[in-house]
């Protein structure tokens, strides 16, 4: 796991979590991801966090603010630009946003400020209102 501190609205920490490949043929994987995100939120002490779940470690290393430059230095700009998006297409499982009100552009405790975007190796991500720990 990689943690970037205070990346959203200069307040929320972002956690990049690497997990084994998942079976997307049913929605059962979503319960696994929710449990994982809940564990991260419990450890962080708050559901107001960002969590990106990926099945390829290179995605996290290439996308996390704290590891991006070192990853690009090691692998090169062409690799980051051309290969990482291919990996993201199948390896970016979900992203959780906890506590961001997109309409007002600020932090919020409202239920509407907590959601998961499910990518699940699909060209059509779906959105679910959900709060870690609920």
PDB file of C-alpha atoms in Angstrom:
ATOM      1  CA  UNK A   1       0.000   0.000   0.000  1.00  0.00           C
ATOM      2  CA  UNK A   2       1.143   3.494  -0.836  1.00  0.00           C
ATOM      3  CA  UNK A   3      -0.147   6.511   1.080  1.00  0.00           C
ATOM      4  CA  UNK A   4      -0.138  10.088  -0.178  1.00  0.00           C
ATOM      5  CA  UNK A   5      -0.964  12.612   2.541  1.00  0.00           C
ATOM      6  CA  UNK A   6      -3.435  15.474   2.118  1.00  0.00           C
ATOM      7  CA  UNK A   7      -3.895  15.175  -1.635  1.00  0.00           C
ATOM      8  CA  UNK A   8      -7.603  15.987  -1.929  1.00  0.00           C
ATOM      9  CA  UNK A   9      -8.691  19.462  -0.903  1.00  0.00           C
ATOM     10  CA  UNK A  10      -5.429  19.636   1.019  1.00  0.00           C
ATOM     11  CA  UNK A  11      -7.076  17.405   3.626  1.00  0.00           C
ATOM     12  CA  UNK A  12      -7.731  13.825   2.533  1.00  0.00           C
ATOM     13  CA  UNK A  13      -5.115  11.100   2.381  1.00  0.00           C
ATOM     14  CA  UNK A  14      -5.047   8.786  -0.624  1.00  0.00           C
ATOM     15  CA  UNK A  15      -4.327   5.095  -0.238  1.00  0.00           C
ATOM     16  CA  UNK A  16      -3.216   2.994  -3.186  1.00  0.00           C
ATOM     17  CA  UNK A  17      -4.000  -0.645  -2.435  1.00  0.00           C
ATOM     18  CA  UNK A  18      -2.679  -3.574  -4.443  1.00  0.00           C
ATOM     19  CA  UNK A  19      -4.681  -6.803  -4.378  1.00  0.00           C
ATOM     20  CA  UNK A  20      -4.661 -10.121  -6.208  1.00  0.00           C
ATOM     21  CA  UNK A  21      -6.637 -10.485  -9.427  1.00  0.00           C
ATOM     22  CA  UNK A  22     -10.380 -10.741  -8.905  1.00  0.00           C
ATOM     23  CA  UNK A  23     -13.238 -12.555 -10.615  1.00  0.00           C
ATOM     24  CA  UNK A  24     -15.463  -9.891 -12.174  1.00  0.00           C
ATOM     25  CA  UNK A  25     -18.026 -12.370 -13.550  1.00  0.00           C
ATOM     26  CA  UNK A  26     -20.258 -11.721 -10.516  1.00  0.00           C
ATOM     27  CA  UNK A  27     -20.614  -8.831  -8.112  1.00  0.00           C
ATOM     28  CA  UNK A  28     -19.112 -10.869  -5.243  1.00  0.00           C
ATOM     29  CA  UNK A  29     -15.778  -9.098  -5.717  1.00  0.00           C
ATOM     30  CA  UNK A  30     -17.439  -5.848  -4.643  1.00  0.00           C
ATOM     31  CA  UNK A  31     -17.967  -7.187  -1.124  1.00  0.00           C
ATOM     32  CA  UNK A  32     -14.260  -8.064  -0.967  1.00  0.00           C
ATOM     33  CA  UNK A  33     -13.287  -4.560  -2.062  1.00  0.00           C
ATOM     34  CA  UNK A  34     -15.705  -2.932   0.394  1.00  0.00           C
ATOM     35  CA  UNK A  35     -14.190  -4.994   3.217  1.00  0.00           C
ATOM     36  CA  UNK A  36     -10.707  -3.929   2.129  1.00  0.00           C
ATOM     37  CA  UNK A  37     -11.698  -0.244   1.997  1.00  0.00           C
ATOM     38  CA  UNK A  38     -13.398  -0.543   5.387  1.00  0.00           C
ATOM     39  CA  UNK A  39     -10.162  -1.956   6.835  1.00  0.00           C
ATOM     40  CA  UNK A  40      -8.191   0.967   5.400  1.00  0.00           C
ATOM     41  CA  UNK A  41     -10.718   3.459   6.808  1.00  0.00           C
ATOM     42  CA  UNK A  42     -10.612   1.773  10.218  1.00  0.00           C
ATOM     43  CA  UNK A  43      -6.813   1.968  10.240  1.00  0.00           C
ATOM     44  CA  UNK A  44      -6.948   5.614   9.123  1.00  0.00           C
ATOM     45  CA  UNK A  45      -9.508   6.354  11.816  1.00  0.00           C
ATOM     46  CA  UNK A  46     -11.929   7.965   9.375  1.00  0.00           C
ATOM     47  CA  UNK A  47     -14.055   7.179   6.310  1.00  0.00           C
ATOM     48  CA  UNK A  48     -12.903  10.525   4.858  1.00  0.00           C
ATOM     49  CA  UNK A  49     -10.145   9.152   2.666  1.00  0.00           C
ATOM     50  CA  UNK A  50      -9.458   8.247  -0.937  1.00  0.00           C
ATOM     51  CA  UNK A  51      -8.738   4.616  -1.776  1.00  0.00           C
ATOM     52  CA  UNK A  52      -7.752   3.287  -5.188  1.00  0.00           C
ATOM     53  CA  UNK A  53      -7.702  -0.491  -5.532  1.00  0.00           C
ATOM     54  CA  UNK A  54      -5.586  -2.029  -8.289  1.00  0.00           C
ATOM     55  CA  UNK A  55      -4.449  -5.525  -9.259  1.00  0.00           C
ATOM     56  CA  UNK A  56      -1.190  -4.384 -10.826  1.00  0.00           C
ATOM     57  CA  UNK A  57       1.354  -2.823  -8.487  1.00  0.00           C
ATOM     58  CA  UNK A  58       2.789  -0.704 -11.309  1.00  0.00           C
ATOM     59  CA  UNK A  59      -0.495   1.207 -11.580  1.00  0.00           C
ATOM     60  CA  UNK A  60      -0.186   2.349  -7.978  1.00  0.00           C
ATOM     61  CA  UNK A  61       3.479   3.232  -8.364  1.00  0.00           C
ATOM     62  CA  UNK A  62       2.855   5.170 -11.582  1.00  0.00           C
ATOM     63  CA  UNK A  63      -0.179   7.049 -10.241  1.00  0.00           C
ATOM     64  CA  UNK A  64       0.655   7.784  -6.599  1.00  0.00           C
ATOM     65  CA  UNK A  65       2.025  11.279  -6.094  1.00  0.00           C
ATOM     66  CA  UNK A  66       4.731   9.992  -3.757  1.00  0.00           C
ATOM     67  CA  UNK A  67       6.101   7.365  -6.169  1.00  0.00           C
ATOM     68  CA  UNK A  68       5.314   8.779  -9.611  1.00  0.00           C
ATOM     69  CA  UNK A  69       8.639  10.507 -10.266  1.00  0.00           C
ATOM     70  CA  UNK A  70      10.777   7.568  -9.148  1.00  0.00           C
ATOM     71  CA  UNK A  71       8.659   5.200 -11.236  1.00  0.00           C
ATOM     72  CA  UNK A  72       9.001   7.410 -14.312  1.00  0.00           C
ATOM     73  CA  UNK A  73      12.751   7.790 -13.745  1.00  0.00           C
ATOM     74  CA  UNK A  74      13.106   4.012 -13.588  1.00  0.00           C
ATOM     75  CA  UNK A  75      10.794   3.043 -16.459  1.00  0.00           C
ATOM     76  CA  UNK A  76      10.789   6.091 -18.711  1.00  0.00           C
ATOM     77  CA  UNK A  77       8.132   8.478 -19.907  1.00  0.00           C
ATOM     78  CA  UNK A  78       7.142   6.327 -22.893  1.00  0.00           C
ATOM     79  CA  UNK A  79       6.395   3.359 -20.624  1.00  0.00           C
ATOM     80  CA  UNK A  80       4.284   5.495 -18.288  1.00  0.00           C
ATOM     81  CA  UNK A  81       2.377   7.099 -21.163  1.00  0.00           C
ATOM     82  CA  UNK A  82       1.922   4.004 -23.333  1.00  0.00           C
ATOM     83  CA  UNK A  83       1.887   0.954 -21.053  1.00  0.00           C
ATOM     84  CA  UNK A  84       0.321   2.090 -17.781  1.00  0.00           C
ATOM     85  CA  UNK A  85      -3.022   3.026 -19.408  1.00  0.00           C
ATOM     86  CA  UNK A  86      -3.206  -0.506 -20.853  1.00  0.00           C
ATOM     87  CA  UNK A  87      -2.651  -1.946 -17.383  1.00  0.00           C
ATOM     88  CA  UNK A  88      -5.235   0.413 -15.905  1.00  0.00           C
ATOM     89  CA  UNK A  89      -7.861  -0.830 -18.360  1.00  0.00           C
ATOM     90  CA  UNK A  90      -7.823  -4.257 -16.730  1.00  0.00           C
ATOM     91  CA  UNK A  91      -6.164  -3.649 -13.376  1.00  0.00           C
ATOM     92  CA  UNK A  92      -7.895  -0.647 -11.842  1.00  0.00           C
ATOM     93  CA  UNK A  93     -10.702  -2.226  -9.826  1.00  0.00           C
ATOM     94  CA  UNK A  94     -12.295   0.615  -7.884  1.00  0.00           C
ATOM     95  CA  UNK A  95     -11.845   4.063  -6.421  1.00  0.00           C
ATOM     96  CA  UNK A  96     -13.463   5.206  -3.186  1.00  0.00           C
ATOM     97  CA  UNK A  97     -13.961   8.851  -2.324  1.00  0.00           C
ATOM     98  CA  UNK A  98     -14.958   9.604   1.232  1.00  0.00           C
ATOM     99  CA  UNK A  99     -16.184  13.015   2.248  1.00  0.00           C
ATOM    100  CA  UNK A 100     -15.981  15.141  -0.911  1.00  0.00           C
ATOM    101  CA  UNK A 101     -18.955  17.216  -2.048  1.00  0.00           C
ATOM    102  CA  UNK A 102     -18.296  17.692  -5.759  1.00  0.00           C
ATOM    103  CA  UNK A 103     -21.084  20.242  -6.165  1.00  0.00           C
ATOM    104  CA  UNK A 104     -19.716  22.586  -3.497  1.00  0.00           C
ATOM    105  CA  UNK A 105     -16.071  21.659  -3.973  1.00  0.00           C
ATOM    106  CA  UNK A 106     -15.454  20.995  -0.311  1.00  0.00           C
ATOM    107  CA  UNK A 107     -15.432  18.405   2.430  1.00  0.00           C
ATOM    108  CA  UNK A 108     -18.745  17.063   3.686  1.00  0.00           C
ATOM    109  CA  UNK A 109     -20.275  14.565   6.096  1.00  0.00           C
ATOM    110  CA  UNK A 110     -23.344  14.119   3.867  1.00  0.00           C
ATOM    111  CA  UNK A 111     -24.018  10.588   2.631  1.00  0.00           C
ATOM    112  CA  UNK A 112     -23.837  11.906  -0.941  1.00  0.00           C
ATOM    113  CA  UNK A 113     -20.144  12.753  -0.403  1.00  0.00           C
ATOM    114  CA  UNK A 114     -19.135   9.083  -0.139  1.00  0.00           C
ATOM    115  CA  UNK A 115     -18.957   6.815  -3.188  1.00  0.00           C
ATOM    116  CA  UNK A 116     -17.190   4.022  -4.992  1.00  0.00           C
ATOM    117  CA  UNK A 117     -16.508   4.014  -8.702  1.00  0.00           C
ATOM    118  CA  UNK A 118     -16.402   0.422  -9.915  1.00  0.00           C
ATOM    119  CA  UNK A 119     -14.148  -0.110 -12.908  1.00  0.00           C
ATOM    120  CA  UNK A 120     -13.854  -3.905 -12.780  1.00  0.00           C
ATOM    121  CA  UNK A 121     -12.044  -4.220 -16.114  1.00  0.00           C
ATOM    122  CA  UNK A 122     -14.936  -2.506 -17.862  1.00  0.00           C
ATOM    123  CA  UNK A 123     -15.251   0.391 -20.251  1.00  0.00           C
ATOM    124  CA  UNK A 124     -18.393   1.433 -18.371  1.00  0.00           C
ATOM    125  CA  UNK A 125     -17.635   2.294 -14.753  1.00  0.00           C
ATOM    126  CA  UNK A 126     -20.549   2.341 -12.333  1.00  0.00           C
ATOM    127  CA  UNK A 127     -21.046   4.600  -9.340  1.00  0.00           C
ATOM    128  CA  UNK A 128     -22.345   3.541  -5.949  1.00  0.00           C
ATOM    129  CA  UNK A 129     -23.075   5.766  -2.977  1.00  0.00           C
ATOM    130  CA  UNK A 130     -21.420   4.002  -0.050  1.00  0.00           C
ATOM    131  CA  UNK A 131     -19.591   5.024   3.104  1.00  0.00           C
ATOM    132  CA  UNK A 132     -16.765   2.894   4.495  1.00  0.00           C
ATOM    133  CA  UNK A 133     -17.790   1.351   7.776  1.00  0.00           C
ATOM    134  CA  UNK A 134     -21.508   1.684   7.138  1.00  0.00           C
TER     135      UNK A 134
END
